[in-house]
mmCIF file of C-alpha atoms and ligand atoms in Angstrom:
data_model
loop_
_atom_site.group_PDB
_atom_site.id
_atom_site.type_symbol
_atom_site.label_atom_id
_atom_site.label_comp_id
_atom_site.label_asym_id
_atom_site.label_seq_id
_atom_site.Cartn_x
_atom_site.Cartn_y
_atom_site.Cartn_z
ATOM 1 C CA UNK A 22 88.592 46.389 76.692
ATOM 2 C CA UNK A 23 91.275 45.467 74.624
ATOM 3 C CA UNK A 24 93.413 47.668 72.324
ATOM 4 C CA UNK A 25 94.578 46.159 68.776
ATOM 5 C CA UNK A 26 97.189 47.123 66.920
ATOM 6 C CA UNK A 27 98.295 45.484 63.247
ATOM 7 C CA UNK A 28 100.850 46.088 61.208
ATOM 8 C CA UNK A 29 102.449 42.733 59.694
ATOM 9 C CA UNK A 30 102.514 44.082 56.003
ATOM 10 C CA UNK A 31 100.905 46.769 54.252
ATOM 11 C CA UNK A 32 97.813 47.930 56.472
ATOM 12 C CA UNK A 33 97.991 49.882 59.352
ATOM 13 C CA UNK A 34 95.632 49.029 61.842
ATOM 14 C CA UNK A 35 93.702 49.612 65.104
ATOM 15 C CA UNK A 36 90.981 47.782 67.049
ATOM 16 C CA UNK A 37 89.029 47.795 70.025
ATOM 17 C CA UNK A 38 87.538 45.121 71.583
ATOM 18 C CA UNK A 39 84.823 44.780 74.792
ATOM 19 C CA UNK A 40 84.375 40.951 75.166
ATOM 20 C CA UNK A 41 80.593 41.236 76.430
ATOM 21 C CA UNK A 42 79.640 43.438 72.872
ATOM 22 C CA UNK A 43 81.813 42.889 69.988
ATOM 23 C CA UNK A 44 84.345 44.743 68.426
ATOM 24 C CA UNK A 45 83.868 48.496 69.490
ATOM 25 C CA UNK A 46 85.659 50.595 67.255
ATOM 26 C CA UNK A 47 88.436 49.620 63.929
ATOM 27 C CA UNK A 48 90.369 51.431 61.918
ATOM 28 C CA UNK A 49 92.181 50.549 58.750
ATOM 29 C CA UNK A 50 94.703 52.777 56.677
ATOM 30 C CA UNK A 51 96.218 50.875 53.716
ATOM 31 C CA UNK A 52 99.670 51.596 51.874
ATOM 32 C CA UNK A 53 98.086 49.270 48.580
ATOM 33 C CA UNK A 54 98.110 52.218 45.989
ATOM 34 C CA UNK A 55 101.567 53.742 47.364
ATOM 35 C CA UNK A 56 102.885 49.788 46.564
ATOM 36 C CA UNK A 57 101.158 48.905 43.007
ATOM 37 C CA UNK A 58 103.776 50.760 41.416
ATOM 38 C CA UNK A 59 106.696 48.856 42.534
ATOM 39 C CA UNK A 60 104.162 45.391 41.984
ATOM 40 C CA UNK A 61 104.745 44.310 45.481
ATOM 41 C CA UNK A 62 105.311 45.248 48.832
ATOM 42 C CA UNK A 63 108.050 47.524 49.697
ATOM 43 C CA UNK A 64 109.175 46.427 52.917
ATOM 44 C CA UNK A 65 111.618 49.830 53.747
ATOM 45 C CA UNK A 66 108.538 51.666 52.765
ATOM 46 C CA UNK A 67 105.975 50.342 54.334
ATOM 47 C CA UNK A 68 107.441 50.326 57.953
ATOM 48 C CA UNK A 69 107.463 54.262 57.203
ATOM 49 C CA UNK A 70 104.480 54.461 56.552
ATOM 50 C CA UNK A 71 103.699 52.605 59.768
ATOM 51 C CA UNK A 72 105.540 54.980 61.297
ATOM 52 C CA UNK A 73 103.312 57.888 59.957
ATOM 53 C CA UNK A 74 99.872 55.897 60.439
ATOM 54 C CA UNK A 75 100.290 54.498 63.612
ATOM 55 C CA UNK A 76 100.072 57.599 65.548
ATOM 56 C CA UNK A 77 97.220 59.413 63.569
ATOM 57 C CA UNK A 78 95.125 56.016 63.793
ATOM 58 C CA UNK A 79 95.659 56.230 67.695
ATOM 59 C CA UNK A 80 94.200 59.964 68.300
ATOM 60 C CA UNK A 81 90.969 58.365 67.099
ATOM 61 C CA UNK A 82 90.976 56.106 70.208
ATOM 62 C CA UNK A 83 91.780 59.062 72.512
ATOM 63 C CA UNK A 84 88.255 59.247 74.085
ATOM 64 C CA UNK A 85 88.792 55.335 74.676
ATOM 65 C CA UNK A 86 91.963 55.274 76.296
ATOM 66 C CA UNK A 87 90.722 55.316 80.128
ATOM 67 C CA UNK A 88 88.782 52.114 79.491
ATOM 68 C CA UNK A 89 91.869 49.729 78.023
ATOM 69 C CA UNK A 90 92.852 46.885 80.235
ATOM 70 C CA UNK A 91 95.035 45.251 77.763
ATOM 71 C CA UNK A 92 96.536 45.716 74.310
ATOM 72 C CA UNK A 93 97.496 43.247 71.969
ATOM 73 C CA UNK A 94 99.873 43.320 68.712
ATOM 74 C CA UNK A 95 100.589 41.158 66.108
ATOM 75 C CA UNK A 96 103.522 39.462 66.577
ATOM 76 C CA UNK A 97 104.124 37.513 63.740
ATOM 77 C CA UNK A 98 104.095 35.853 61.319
ATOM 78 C CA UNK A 99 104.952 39.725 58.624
ATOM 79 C CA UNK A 100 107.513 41.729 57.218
ATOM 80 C CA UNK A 101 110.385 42.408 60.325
ATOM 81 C CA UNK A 102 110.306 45.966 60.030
ATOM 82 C CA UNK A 103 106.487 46.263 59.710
ATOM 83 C CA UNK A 104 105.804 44.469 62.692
ATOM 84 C CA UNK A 105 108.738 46.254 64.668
ATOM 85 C CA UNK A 106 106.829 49.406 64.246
ATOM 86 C CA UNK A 107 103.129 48.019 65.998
ATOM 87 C CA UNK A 108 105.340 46.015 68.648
ATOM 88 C CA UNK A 109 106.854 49.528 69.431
ATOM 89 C CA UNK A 110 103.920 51.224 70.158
ATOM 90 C CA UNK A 111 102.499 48.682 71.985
ATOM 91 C CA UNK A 112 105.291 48.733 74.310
ATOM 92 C CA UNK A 113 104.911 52.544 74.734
ATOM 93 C CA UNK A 114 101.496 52.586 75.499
ATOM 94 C CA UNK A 115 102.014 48.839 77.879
ATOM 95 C CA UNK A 116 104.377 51.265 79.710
ATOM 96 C CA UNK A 117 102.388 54.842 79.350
ATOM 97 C CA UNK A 118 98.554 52.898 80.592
ATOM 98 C CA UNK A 119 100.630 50.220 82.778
ATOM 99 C CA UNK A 120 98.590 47.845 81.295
ATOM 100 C CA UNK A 121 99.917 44.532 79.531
ATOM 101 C CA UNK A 122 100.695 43.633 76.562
ATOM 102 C CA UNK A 123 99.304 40.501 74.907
ATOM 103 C CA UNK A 124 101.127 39.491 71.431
ATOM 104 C CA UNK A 125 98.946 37.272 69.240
ATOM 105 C CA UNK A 126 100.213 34.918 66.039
ATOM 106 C CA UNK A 127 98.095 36.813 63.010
ATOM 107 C CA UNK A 128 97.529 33.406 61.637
ATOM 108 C CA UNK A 129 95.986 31.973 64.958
ATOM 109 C CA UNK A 130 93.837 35.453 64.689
ATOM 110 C CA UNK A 131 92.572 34.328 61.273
ATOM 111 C CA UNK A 132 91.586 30.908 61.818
ATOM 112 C CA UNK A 133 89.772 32.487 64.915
ATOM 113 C CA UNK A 134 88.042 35.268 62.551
ATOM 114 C CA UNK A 135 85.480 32.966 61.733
ATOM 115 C CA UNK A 136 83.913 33.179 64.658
ATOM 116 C CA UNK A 137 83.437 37.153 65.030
ATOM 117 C CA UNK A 138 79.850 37.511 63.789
ATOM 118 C CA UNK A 139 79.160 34.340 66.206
ATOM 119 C CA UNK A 140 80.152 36.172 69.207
ATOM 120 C CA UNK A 141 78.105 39.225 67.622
ATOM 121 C CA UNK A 142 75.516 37.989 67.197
ATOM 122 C CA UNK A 143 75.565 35.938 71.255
ATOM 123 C CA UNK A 144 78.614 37.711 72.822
ATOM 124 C CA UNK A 145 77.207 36.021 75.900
ATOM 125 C CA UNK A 146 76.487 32.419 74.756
ATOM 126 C CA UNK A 147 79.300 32.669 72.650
ATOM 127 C CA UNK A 148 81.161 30.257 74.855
ATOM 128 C CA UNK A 149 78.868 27.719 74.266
ATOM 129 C CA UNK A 150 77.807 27.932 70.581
ATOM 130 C CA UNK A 151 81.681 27.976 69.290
ATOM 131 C CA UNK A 152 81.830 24.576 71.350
ATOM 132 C CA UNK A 153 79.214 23.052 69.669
ATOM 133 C CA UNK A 154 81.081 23.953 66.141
ATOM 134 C CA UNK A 155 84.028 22.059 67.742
ATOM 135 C CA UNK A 156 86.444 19.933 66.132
ATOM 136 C CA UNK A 157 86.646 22.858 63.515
ATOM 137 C CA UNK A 158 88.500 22.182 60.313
ATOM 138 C CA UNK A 159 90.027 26.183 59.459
ATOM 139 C CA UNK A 160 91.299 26.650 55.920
ATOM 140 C CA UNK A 161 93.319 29.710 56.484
ATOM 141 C CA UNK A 162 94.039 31.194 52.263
ATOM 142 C CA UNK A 163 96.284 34.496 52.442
ATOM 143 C CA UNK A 164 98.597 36.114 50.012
ATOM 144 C CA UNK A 165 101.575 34.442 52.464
ATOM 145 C CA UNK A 166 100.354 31.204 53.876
ATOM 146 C CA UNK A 167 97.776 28.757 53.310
ATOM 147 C CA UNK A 168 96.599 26.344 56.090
ATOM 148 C CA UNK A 169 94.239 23.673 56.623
ATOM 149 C CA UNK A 170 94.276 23.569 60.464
ATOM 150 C CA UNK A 171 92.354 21.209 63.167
ATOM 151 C CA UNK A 172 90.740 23.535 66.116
ATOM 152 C CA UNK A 173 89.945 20.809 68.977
ATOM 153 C CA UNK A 174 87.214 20.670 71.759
ATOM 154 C CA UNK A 175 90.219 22.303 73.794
ATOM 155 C CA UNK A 176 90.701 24.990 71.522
ATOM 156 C CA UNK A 177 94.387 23.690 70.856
ATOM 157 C CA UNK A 178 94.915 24.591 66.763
ATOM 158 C CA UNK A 179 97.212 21.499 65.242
ATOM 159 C CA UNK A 180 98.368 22.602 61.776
ATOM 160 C CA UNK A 181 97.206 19.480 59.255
ATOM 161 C CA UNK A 182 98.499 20.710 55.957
ATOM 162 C CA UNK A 183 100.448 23.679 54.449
ATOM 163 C CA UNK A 184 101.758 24.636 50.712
ATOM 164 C CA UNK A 185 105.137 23.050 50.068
ATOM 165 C CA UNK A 186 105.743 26.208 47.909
ATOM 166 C CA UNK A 187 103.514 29.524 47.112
ATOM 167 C CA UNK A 188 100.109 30.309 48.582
ATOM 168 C CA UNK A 189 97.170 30.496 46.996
ATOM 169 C CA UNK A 190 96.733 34.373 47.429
ATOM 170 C CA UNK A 191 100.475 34.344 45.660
ATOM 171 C CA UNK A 192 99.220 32.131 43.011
ATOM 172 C CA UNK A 193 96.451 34.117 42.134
ATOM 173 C CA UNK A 194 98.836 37.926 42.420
ATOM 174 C CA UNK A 195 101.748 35.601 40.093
ATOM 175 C CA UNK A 196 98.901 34.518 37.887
ATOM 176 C CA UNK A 197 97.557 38.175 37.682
ATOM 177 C CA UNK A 198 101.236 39.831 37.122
ATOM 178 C CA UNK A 199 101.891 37.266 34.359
ATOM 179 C CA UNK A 200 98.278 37.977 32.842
ATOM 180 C CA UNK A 201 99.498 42.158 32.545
ATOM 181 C CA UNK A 202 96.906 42.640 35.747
ATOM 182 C CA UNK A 203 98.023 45.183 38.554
ATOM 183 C CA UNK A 204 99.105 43.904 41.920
ATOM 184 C CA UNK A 205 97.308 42.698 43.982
ATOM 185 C CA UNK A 206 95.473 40.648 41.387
ATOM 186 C CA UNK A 207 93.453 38.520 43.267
ATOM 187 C CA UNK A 208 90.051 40.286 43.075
ATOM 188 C CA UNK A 209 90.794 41.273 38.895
ATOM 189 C CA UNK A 210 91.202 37.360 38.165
ATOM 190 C CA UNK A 211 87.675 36.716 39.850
ATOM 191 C CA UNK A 212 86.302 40.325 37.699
ATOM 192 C CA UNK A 213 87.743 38.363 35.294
ATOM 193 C CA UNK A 214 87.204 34.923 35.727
ATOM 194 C CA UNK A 215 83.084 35.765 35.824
ATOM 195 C CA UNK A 216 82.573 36.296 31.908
ATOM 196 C CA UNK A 217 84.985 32.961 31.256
ATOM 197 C CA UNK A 218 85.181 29.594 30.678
ATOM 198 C CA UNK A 219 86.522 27.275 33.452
ATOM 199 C CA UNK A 220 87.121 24.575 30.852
ATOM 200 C CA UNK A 221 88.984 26.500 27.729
ATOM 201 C CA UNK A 222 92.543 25.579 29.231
ATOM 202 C CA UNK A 223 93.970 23.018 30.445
ATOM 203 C CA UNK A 224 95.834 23.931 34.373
ATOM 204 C CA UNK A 225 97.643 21.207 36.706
ATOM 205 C CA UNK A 226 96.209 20.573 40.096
ATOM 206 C CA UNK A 227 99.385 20.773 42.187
ATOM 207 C CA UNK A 228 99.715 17.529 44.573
ATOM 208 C CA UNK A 229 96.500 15.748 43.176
ATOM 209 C CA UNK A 230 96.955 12.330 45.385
ATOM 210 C CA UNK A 231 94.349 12.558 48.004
ATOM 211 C CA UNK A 232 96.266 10.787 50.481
ATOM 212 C CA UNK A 233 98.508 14.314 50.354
ATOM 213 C CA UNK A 234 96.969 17.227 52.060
ATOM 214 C CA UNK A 235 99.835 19.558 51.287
ATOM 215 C CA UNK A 236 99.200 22.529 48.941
ATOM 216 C CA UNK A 237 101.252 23.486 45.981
ATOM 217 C CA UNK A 238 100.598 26.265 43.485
ATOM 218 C CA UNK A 239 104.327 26.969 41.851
ATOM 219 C CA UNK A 240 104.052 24.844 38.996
ATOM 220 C CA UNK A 241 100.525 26.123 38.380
ATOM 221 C CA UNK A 242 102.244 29.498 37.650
ATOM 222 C CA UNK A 243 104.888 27.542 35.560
ATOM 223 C CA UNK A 244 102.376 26.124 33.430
ATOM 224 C CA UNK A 245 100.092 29.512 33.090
ATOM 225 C CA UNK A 246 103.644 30.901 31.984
ATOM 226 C CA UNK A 247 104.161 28.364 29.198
ATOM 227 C CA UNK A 248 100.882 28.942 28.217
ATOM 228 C CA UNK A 249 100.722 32.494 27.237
ATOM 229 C CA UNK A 250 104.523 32.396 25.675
ATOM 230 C CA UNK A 251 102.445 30.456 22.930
ATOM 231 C CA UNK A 252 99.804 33.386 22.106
ATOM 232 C CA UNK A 253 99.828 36.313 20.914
ATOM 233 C CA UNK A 254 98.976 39.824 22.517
ATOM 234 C CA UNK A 255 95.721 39.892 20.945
ATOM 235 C CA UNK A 256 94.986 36.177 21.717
ATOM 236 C CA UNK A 257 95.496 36.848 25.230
ATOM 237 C CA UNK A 258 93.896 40.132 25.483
ATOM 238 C CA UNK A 259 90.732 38.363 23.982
ATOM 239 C CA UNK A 260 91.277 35.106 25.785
ATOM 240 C CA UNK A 261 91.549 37.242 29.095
ATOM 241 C CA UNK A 262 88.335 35.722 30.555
ATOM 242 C CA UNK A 263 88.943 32.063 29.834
ATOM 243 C CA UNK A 264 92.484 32.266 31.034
ATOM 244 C CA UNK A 265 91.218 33.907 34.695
ATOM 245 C CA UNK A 266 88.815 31.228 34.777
ATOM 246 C CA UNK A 267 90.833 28.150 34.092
ATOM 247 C CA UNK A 268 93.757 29.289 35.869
ATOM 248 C CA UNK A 269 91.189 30.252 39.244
ATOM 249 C CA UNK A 270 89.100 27.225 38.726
ATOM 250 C CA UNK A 271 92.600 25.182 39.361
ATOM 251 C CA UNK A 272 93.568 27.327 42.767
ATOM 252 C CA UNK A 273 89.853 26.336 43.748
ATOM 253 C CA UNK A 274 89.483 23.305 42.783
ATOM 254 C CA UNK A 275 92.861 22.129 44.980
ATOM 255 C CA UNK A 276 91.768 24.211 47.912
ATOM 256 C CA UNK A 277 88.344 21.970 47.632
ATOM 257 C CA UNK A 278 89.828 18.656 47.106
ATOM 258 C CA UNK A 279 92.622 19.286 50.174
ATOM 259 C CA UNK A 280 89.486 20.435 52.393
ATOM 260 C CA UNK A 281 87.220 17.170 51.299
ATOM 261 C CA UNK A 282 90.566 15.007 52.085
ATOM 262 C CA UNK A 283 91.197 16.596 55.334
ATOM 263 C CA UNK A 284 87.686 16.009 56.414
ATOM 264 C CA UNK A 285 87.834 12.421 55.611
ATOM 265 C CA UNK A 286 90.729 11.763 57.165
ATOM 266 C CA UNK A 287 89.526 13.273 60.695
ATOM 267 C CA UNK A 288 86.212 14.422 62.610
ATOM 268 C CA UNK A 289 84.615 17.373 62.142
ATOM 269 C CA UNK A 290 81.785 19.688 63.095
ATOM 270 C CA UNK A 291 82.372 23.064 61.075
ATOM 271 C CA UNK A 292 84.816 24.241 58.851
ATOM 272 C CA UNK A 293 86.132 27.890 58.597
ATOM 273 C CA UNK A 294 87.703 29.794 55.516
ATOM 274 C CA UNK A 295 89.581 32.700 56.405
ATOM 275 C CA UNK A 296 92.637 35.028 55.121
ATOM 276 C CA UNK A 297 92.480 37.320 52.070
ATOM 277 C CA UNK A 298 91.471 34.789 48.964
ATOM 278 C CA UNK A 299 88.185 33.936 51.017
ATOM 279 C CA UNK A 300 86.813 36.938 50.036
ATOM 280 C CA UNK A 301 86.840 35.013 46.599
ATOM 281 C CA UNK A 302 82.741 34.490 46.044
ATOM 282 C CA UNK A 303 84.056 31.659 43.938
ATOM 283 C CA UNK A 304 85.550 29.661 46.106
ATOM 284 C CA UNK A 305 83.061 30.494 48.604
ATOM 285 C CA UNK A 306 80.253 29.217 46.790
ATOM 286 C CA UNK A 307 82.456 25.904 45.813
ATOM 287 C CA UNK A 308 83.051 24.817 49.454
ATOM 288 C CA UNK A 309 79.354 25.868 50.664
ATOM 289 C CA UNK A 310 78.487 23.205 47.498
ATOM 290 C CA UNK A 311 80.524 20.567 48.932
ATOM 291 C CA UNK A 312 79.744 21.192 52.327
ATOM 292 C CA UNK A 313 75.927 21.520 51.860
ATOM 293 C CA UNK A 314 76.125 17.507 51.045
ATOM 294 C CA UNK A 315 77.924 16.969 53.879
ATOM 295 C CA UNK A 316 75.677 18.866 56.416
ATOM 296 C CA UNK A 317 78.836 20.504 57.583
ATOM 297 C CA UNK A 318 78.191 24.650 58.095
ATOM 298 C CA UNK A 319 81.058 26.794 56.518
ATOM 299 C CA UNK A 320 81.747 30.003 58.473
ATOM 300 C CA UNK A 321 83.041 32.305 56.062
ATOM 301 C CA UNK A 322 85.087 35.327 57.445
ATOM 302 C CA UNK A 323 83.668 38.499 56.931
ATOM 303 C CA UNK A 324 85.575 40.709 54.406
ATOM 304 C CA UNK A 325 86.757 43.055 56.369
ATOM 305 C CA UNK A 326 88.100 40.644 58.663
ATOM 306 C CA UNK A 327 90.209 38.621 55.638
ATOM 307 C CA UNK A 328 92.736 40.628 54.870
ATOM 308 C CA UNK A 329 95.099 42.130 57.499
ATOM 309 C CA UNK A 330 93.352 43.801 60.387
ATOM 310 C CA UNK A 331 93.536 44.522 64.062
ATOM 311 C CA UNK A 332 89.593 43.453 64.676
ATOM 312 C CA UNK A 333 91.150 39.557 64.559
ATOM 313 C CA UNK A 334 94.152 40.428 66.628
ATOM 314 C CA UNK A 335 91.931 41.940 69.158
ATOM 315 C CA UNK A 336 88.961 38.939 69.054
ATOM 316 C CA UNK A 337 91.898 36.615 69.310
ATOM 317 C CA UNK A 338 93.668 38.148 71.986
ATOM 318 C CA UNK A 339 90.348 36.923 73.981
ATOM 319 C CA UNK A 340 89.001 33.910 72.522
ATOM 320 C CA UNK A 341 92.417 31.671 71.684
ATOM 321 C CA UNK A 342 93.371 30.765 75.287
ATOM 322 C CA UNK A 343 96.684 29.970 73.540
ATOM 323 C CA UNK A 344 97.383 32.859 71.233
ATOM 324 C CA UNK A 345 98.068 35.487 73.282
ATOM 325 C CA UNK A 346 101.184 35.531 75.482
ATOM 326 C CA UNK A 347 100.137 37.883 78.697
ATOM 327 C CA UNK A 348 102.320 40.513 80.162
ATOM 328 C CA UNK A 349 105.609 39.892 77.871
ATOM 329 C CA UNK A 350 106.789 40.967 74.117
ATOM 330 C CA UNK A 351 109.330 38.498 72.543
ATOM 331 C CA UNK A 352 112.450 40.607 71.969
ATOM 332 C CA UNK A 353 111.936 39.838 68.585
ATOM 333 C CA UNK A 354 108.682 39.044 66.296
ATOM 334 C CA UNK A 355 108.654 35.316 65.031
ATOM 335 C CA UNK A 356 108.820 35.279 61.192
ATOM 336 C CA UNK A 357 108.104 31.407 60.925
ATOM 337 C CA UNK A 358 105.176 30.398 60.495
ATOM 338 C CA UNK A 359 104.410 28.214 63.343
ATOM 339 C CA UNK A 360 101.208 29.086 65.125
ATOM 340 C CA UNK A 361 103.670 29.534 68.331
HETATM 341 O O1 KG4 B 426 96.451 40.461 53.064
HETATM 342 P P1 KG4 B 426 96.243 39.014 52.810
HETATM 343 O O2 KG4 B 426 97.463 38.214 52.482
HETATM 344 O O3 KG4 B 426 95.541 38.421 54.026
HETATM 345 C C1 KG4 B 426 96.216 38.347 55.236
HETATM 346 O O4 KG4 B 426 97.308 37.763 55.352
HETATM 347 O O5 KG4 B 426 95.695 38.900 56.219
HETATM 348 O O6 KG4 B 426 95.229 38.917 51.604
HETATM 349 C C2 KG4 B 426 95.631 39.419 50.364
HETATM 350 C C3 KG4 B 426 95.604 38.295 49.362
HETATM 351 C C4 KG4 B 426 96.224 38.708 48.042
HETATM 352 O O7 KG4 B 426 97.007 37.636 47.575
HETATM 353 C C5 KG4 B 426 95.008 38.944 47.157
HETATM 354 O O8 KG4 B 426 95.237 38.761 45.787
HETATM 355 C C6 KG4 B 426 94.049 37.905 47.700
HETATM 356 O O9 KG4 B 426 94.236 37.943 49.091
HETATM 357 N N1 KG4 B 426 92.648 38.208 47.358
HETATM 358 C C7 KG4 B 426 91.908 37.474 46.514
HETATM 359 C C8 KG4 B 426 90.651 38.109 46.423
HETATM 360 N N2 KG4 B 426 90.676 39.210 47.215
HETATM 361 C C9 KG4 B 426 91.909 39.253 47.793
HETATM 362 N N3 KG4 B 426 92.200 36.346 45.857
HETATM 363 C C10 KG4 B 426 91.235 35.820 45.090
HETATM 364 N N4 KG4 B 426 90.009 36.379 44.921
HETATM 365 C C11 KG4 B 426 89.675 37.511 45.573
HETATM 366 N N5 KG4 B 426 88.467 38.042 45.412
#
């Protein structure tokens, strides 16, 4: 059994996972109202809170505590201080259980999310029906990073494409903070975007040649930004909708045309959507479209596996052969964001 822990950023997590059922038992506690205020996350304060949560999370393992034979931790890619304080405990609890410590790359653990409710649902064939979704094309969308990744026969994950600038969940929370919406704005600009029209203004796609598979979503913002310096209050209070709709429909419609690229430029059998922004129904919806006329099955993560959680870290920890370094903690988390 494997013990979790997760705390890259503003959630606080635990998980615990037994390779021959599923994921056992997960807990989440999440600092998002205690940041809204400030319109972002607090780095100082969240690694208190971690500090706080940590702890309390862990007495609801207590009963489970005899049966751990390894724990894992995020190790990066997060906010220094909010990783310190899950890399901590790990190491007290390595040295408390003697048991060792695995440290997994959180976005390796999301491009490997997809494939949770695949083990679930044949933890013992799983083996066997991942492989046969192999070469997997992962389009990892989070409010810090946004990947199109390769995952071979071998399970070795080569990063194809990355944003040259923000990512799409940071275009969307920009987009939102601009639009008067509260942080994280992700999920209001879909609310939103639902009663709109896509076509009532007029956003860039960043990066449109298809040759390029890199992202971009900064001058997106710039142009949402011009946009609304030329209306009024009013205009954009009653223009809400349309202006969620346009502005999402460009994020989308870039994420789509980079995935169609990618898959024409290499062999595939699957592709994978994963990280916070694919719990867009949206976006969902516009890659199952293009997909569907491809014969290609999209594995969507679930939604409490897109945003930051320890269920991931501990699935990872046993199904990427190369995420999880046994028996040793890196004096210091890795803030890049190679998928070292
Ligand atoms: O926490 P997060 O970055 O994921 C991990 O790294 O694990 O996901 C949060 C991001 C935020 O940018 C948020 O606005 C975005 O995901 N998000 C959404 C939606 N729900 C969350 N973006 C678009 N539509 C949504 N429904």
């Amino acid at each position: 059994m494997i013990l979790a822990i997760e705390s890259s950023c503003d959630e606080s997590a635990l998980a615990l996972f037994d390779p021959p059922k599923g994921i056992a038992r997960e807990i989440i506690s999440s600092q998002a109202a205690a940041h809204e205020k400030f319109g972002g996350v607090v780095p100082d304060l969240a690694s208190r809170m971690h500090l706080s949560a940590l702890p309390l999370l862990l007495e609801e393992f207590r009963a489970d505590i005899p049966n751990i034979t390894n724990l894992a931790v995020t190790r990066g890619p997060g906010l220094l201080p909010c990783l310190s304080m899950g890399i901590s405990m790990a190491r007290a609890l390595s040295v408390a259980l003697d048991r060792p410590i695995q440290t997994v790359n959180h976005l390796r653990a999301h491009v490997h999310s997809v494939f949770i409710n695949l083990h679930a649902a044949h933890p013992s064939q799983f083996t066997q029906a991942r492989a046969e979704l192999l070469p997997h094309l992962g389009l990892v969308v989070s409010g810090g990073n946004t990947l199109l990744v390769k995952l071979d026969t071998n399970l070795k994950i080569t990063v194809i494409a990355r944003t040259v600038d923000d990512a799409a969940g940071e275009a969307f929370d920009k987009g939102a903070k601009l639009l008067g919406l509260p942080y994280p704005g992700g999920a209001l600009i879909e609310q939103h975007a639902q009663k709109g029209n896509t076509q009532s203004f007029s956003f860039p796609r960043g990066l449109p040649e298809k040759s390029d598979l890199r992202f971009s979503f900064s001058g997106l913002k710039t142009a949402l930004r011009y946009q609304l310096e030329k209306m009024s209050d009013e205009e954009v209070k009653s223009q809400l909708p349309s202006l969620c709709a346009s502005y999402q429909d460009a994020i989308l419609g870039q994420l789509n045309a980079k995935m169609l690229s990618a898959l024409n430029s290499g062999s595939y059998k699957s592709v994978g959507l994963s990280g916070g922004v694919a719990n867009n129904r949206a976006l969902c919806n516009l890659l199952a479209q293009s997909l569907e006329k491809r014969k290609l099955p999209l594995l969507v993560a679930e939604p409490k596996y897109c945003g930051d959680n320890a269920g991931m870290i501990a699935f990872a920890a046993w199904a990427d052969p190369f995420a999880a370094k046994a028996g040793t903690v890196e004096p210091a988390p890795q803030l890049s964001i190679d998928l070292a």
